[in-house]
């Protein structure tokens, strides 16, 4: 695990392995962009996929939104939860090391610049 503290990684259900891989690849790209451009800054899913990036049309995150659209009173919130678990899985599998903390009910990460031993 590439997280500097023990932290549970949960499985997201209701999507195929191919869909999971697409979402994880998409989130991995966002993490790499963040680390390149905002080194030493903490980030959370909302930093990568919220604000100006909130329109998920045409992205793999729409798979999660469609899953929750007819099943939840708040599909955006449920989509964000699933995406947060997938982001955590991406960070945990990364060859780089990340600090993690939970602040205001939001999981945050920061690249430590350690490339691990892989």
PDB file of C-alpha atoms in Angstrom:
ATOM      1  CA  UNK A   1       0.000   0.000   0.000  1.00  0.00           C
ATOM      2  CA  UNK A   2       1.295   3.448  -0.905  1.00  0.00           C
ATOM      3  CA  UNK A   3      -0.475   5.289   1.890  1.00  0.00           C
ATOM      4  CA  UNK A   4       1.732   6.284   4.807  1.00  0.00           C
ATOM      5  CA  UNK A   5      -0.962   5.302   7.309  1.00  0.00           C
ATOM      6  CA  UNK A   6      -3.181   2.256   7.517  1.00  0.00           C
ATOM      7  CA  UNK A   7      -6.495   3.045   5.975  1.00  0.00           C
ATOM      8  CA  UNK A   8      -9.326   0.824   4.777  1.00  0.00           C
ATOM      9  CA  UNK A   9      -9.972   0.563   1.046  1.00  0.00           C
ATOM     10  CA  UNK A  10     -13.522  -0.540   0.219  1.00  0.00           C
ATOM     11  CA  UNK A  11     -14.792  -2.236  -2.904  1.00  0.00           C
ATOM     12  CA  UNK A  12     -17.322  -0.334  -5.032  1.00  0.00           C
ATOM     13  CA  UNK A  13     -20.143  -2.595  -6.192  1.00  0.00           C
ATOM     14  CA  UNK A  14     -22.543  -2.401  -9.101  1.00  0.00           C
ATOM     15  CA  UNK A  15     -19.994  -1.707 -11.843  1.00  0.00           C
ATOM     16  CA  UNK A  16     -18.041  -4.072 -14.061  1.00  0.00           C
ATOM     17  CA  UNK A  17     -14.295  -4.628 -13.790  1.00  0.00           C
ATOM     18  CA  UNK A  18     -13.819  -2.823 -17.115  1.00  0.00           C
ATOM     19  CA  UNK A  19     -15.809   0.175 -15.812  1.00  0.00           C
ATOM     20  CA  UNK A  20     -13.812   0.158 -12.563  1.00  0.00           C
ATOM     21  CA  UNK A  21     -10.542   0.125 -14.517  1.00  0.00           C
ATOM     22  CA  UNK A  22     -11.678   3.049 -16.710  1.00  0.00           C
ATOM     23  CA  UNK A  23     -12.666   5.096 -13.661  1.00  0.00           C
ATOM     24  CA  UNK A  24      -9.412   4.260 -11.876  1.00  0.00           C
ATOM     25  CA  UNK A  25      -7.353   5.180 -14.951  1.00  0.00           C
ATOM     26  CA  UNK A  26      -9.245   8.474 -15.225  1.00  0.00           C
ATOM     27  CA  UNK A  27      -8.665   9.264 -11.539  1.00  0.00           C
ATOM     28  CA  UNK A  28      -5.004   8.227 -11.784  1.00  0.00           C
ATOM     29  CA  UNK A  29      -4.524  10.809 -14.539  1.00  0.00           C
ATOM     30  CA  UNK A  30      -6.108  13.467 -12.346  1.00  0.00           C
ATOM     31  CA  UNK A  31      -3.820  12.521  -9.445  1.00  0.00           C
ATOM     32  CA  UNK A  32      -0.722  12.721 -11.664  1.00  0.00           C
ATOM     33  CA  UNK A  33      -1.775  16.163 -12.923  1.00  0.00           C
ATOM     34  CA  UNK A  34      -2.359  17.362  -9.363  1.00  0.00           C
ATOM     35  CA  UNK A  35       1.025  16.080  -8.165  1.00  0.00           C
ATOM     36  CA  UNK A  36       2.819  17.705 -11.097  1.00  0.00           C
ATOM     37  CA  UNK A  37       1.122  21.084 -10.791  1.00  0.00           C
ATOM     38  CA  UNK A  38       0.377  21.390  -7.062  1.00  0.00           C
ATOM     39  CA  UNK A  39       3.240  19.560  -5.408  1.00  0.00           C
ATOM     40  CA  UNK A  40       3.068  19.470  -1.600  1.00  0.00           C
ATOM     41  CA  UNK A  41      -0.637  20.443  -1.552  1.00  0.00           C
ATOM     42  CA  UNK A  42      -3.322  18.227  -0.063  1.00  0.00           C
ATOM     43  CA  UNK A  43      -6.103  17.073  -2.382  1.00  0.00           C
ATOM     44  CA  UNK A  44      -9.413  15.265  -2.133  1.00  0.00           C
ATOM     45  CA  UNK A  45     -11.860  13.984  -4.712  1.00  0.00           C
ATOM     46  CA  UNK A  46     -13.672  17.333  -4.672  1.00  0.00           C
ATOM     47  CA  UNK A  47     -10.436  19.088  -5.695  1.00  0.00           C
ATOM     48  CA  UNK A  48     -10.004  16.778  -8.685  1.00  0.00           C
ATOM     49  CA  UNK A  49     -13.619  16.342  -9.785  1.00  0.00           C
ATOM     50  CA  UNK A  50     -15.531  19.237  -8.236  1.00  0.00           C
ATOM     51  CA  UNK A  51     -15.778  22.936  -8.997  1.00  0.00           C
ATOM     52  CA  UNK A  52     -14.892  23.576 -12.633  1.00  0.00           C
ATOM     53  CA  UNK A  53     -14.579  19.801 -13.172  1.00  0.00           C
ATOM     54  CA  UNK A  54     -18.053  19.031 -11.827  1.00  0.00           C
ATOM     55  CA  UNK A  55     -19.594  18.272 -15.231  1.00  0.00           C
ATOM     56  CA  UNK A  56     -18.735  14.589 -15.544  1.00  0.00           C
ATOM     57  CA  UNK A  57     -20.404  14.204 -18.966  1.00  0.00           C
ATOM     58  CA  UNK A  58     -18.218  12.154 -21.266  1.00  0.00           C
ATOM     59  CA  UNK A  59     -16.074  10.853 -18.402  1.00  0.00           C
ATOM     60  CA  UNK A  60     -16.013   7.395 -16.807  1.00  0.00           C
ATOM     61  CA  UNK A  61     -17.592   8.903 -13.665  1.00  0.00           C
ATOM     62  CA  UNK A  62     -20.929   8.933 -15.505  1.00  0.00           C
ATOM     63  CA  UNK A  63     -21.028   5.157 -14.982  1.00  0.00           C
ATOM     64  CA  UNK A  64     -21.241   5.762 -11.235  1.00  0.00           C
ATOM     65  CA  UNK A  65     -23.798   8.550 -11.641  1.00  0.00           C
ATOM     66  CA  UNK A  66     -26.048   6.356 -13.815  1.00  0.00           C
ATOM     67  CA  UNK A  67     -25.780   3.590 -11.201  1.00  0.00           C
ATOM     68  CA  UNK A  68     -27.166   5.919  -8.516  1.00  0.00           C
ATOM     69  CA  UNK A  69     -29.493   8.063 -10.632  1.00  0.00           C
ATOM     70  CA  UNK A  70     -32.633   5.990 -10.071  1.00  0.00           C
ATOM     71  CA  UNK A  71     -31.613   4.389  -6.777  1.00  0.00           C
ATOM     72  CA  UNK A  72     -30.854   7.375  -4.582  1.00  0.00           C
ATOM     73  CA  UNK A  73     -32.423  10.587  -3.365  1.00  0.00           C
ATOM     74  CA  UNK A  74     -29.005  12.244  -3.820  1.00  0.00           C
ATOM     75  CA  UNK A  75     -27.213  10.509  -6.723  1.00  0.00           C
ATOM     76  CA  UNK A  76     -24.438  13.116  -6.854  1.00  0.00           C
ATOM     77  CA  UNK A  77     -23.532  12.519  -3.224  1.00  0.00           C
ATOM     78  CA  UNK A  78     -23.592   8.738  -3.683  1.00  0.00           C
ATOM     79  CA  UNK A  79     -21.520   9.020  -6.860  1.00  0.00           C
ATOM     80  CA  UNK A  80     -18.964  11.119  -4.990  1.00  0.00           C
ATOM     81  CA  UNK A  81     -18.761   8.509  -2.225  1.00  0.00           C
ATOM     82  CA  UNK A  82     -18.079   5.717  -4.719  1.00  0.00           C
ATOM     83  CA  UNK A  83     -15.577   7.871  -6.602  1.00  0.00           C
ATOM     84  CA  UNK A  84     -13.878   8.670  -3.296  1.00  0.00           C
ATOM     85  CA  UNK A  85     -13.426   4.956  -2.571  1.00  0.00           C
ATOM     86  CA  UNK A  86     -12.046   4.407  -6.058  1.00  0.00           C
ATOM     87  CA  UNK A  87      -9.673   7.360  -5.645  1.00  0.00           C
ATOM     88  CA  UNK A  88      -8.443   5.843  -2.401  1.00  0.00           C
ATOM     89  CA  UNK A  89      -7.828   2.531  -4.184  1.00  0.00           C
ATOM     90  CA  UNK A  90      -5.883   4.354  -6.926  1.00  0.00           C
ATOM     91  CA  UNK A  91      -3.702   6.170  -4.401  1.00  0.00           C
ATOM     92  CA  UNK A  92      -3.161   2.979  -2.380  1.00  0.00           C
ATOM     93  CA  UNK A  93      -1.958   1.088  -5.483  1.00  0.00           C
ATOM     94  CA  UNK A  94       0.258   3.890  -6.785  1.00  0.00           C
ATOM     95  CA  UNK A  95       4.006   3.267  -6.729  1.00  0.00           C
ATOM     96  CA  UNK A  96       4.485   6.670  -5.137  1.00  0.00           C
ATOM     97  CA  UNK A  97       3.789   7.256  -1.462  1.00  0.00           C
ATOM     98  CA  UNK A  98       1.051   9.506  -0.152  1.00  0.00           C
ATOM     99  CA  UNK A  99       0.218  10.921   3.260  1.00  0.00           C
ATOM    100  CA  UNK A 100      -3.454  10.726   4.094  1.00  0.00           C
ATOM    101  CA  UNK A 101      -5.713  12.353   6.625  1.00  0.00           C
ATOM    102  CA  UNK A 102      -9.393  12.802   7.229  1.00  0.00           C
ATOM    103  CA  UNK A 103     -10.517  16.346   7.767  1.00  0.00           C
ATOM    104  CA  UNK A 104     -14.111  17.606   7.932  1.00  0.00           C
ATOM    105  CA  UNK A 105     -15.375  14.145   6.886  1.00  0.00           C
ATOM    106  CA  UNK A 106     -13.240  14.260   3.735  1.00  0.00           C
ATOM    107  CA  UNK A 107     -10.304  11.958   2.963  1.00  0.00           C
ATOM    108  CA  UNK A 108      -7.304  13.950   1.728  1.00  0.00           C
ATOM    109  CA  UNK A 109      -3.978  12.928   0.223  1.00  0.00           C
ATOM    110  CA  UNK A 110      -0.570  14.480  -0.380  1.00  0.00           C
ATOM    111  CA  UNK A 111       2.315  13.070  -2.381  1.00  0.00           C
ATOM    112  CA  UNK A 112       5.417  12.556  -0.206  1.00  0.00           C
ATOM    113  CA  UNK A 113       7.812  12.372  -3.229  1.00  0.00           C
ATOM    114  CA  UNK A 114       8.909   8.909  -2.137  1.00  0.00           C
ATOM    115  CA  UNK A 115       8.756   6.590  -5.158  1.00  0.00           C
ATOM    116  CA  UNK A 116       8.706   3.437  -3.047  1.00  0.00           C
ATOM    117  CA  UNK A 117      10.731   0.345  -3.815  1.00  0.00           C
ATOM    118  CA  UNK A 118       9.022  -0.969  -6.968  1.00  0.00           C
TER     119      UNK A 118
END
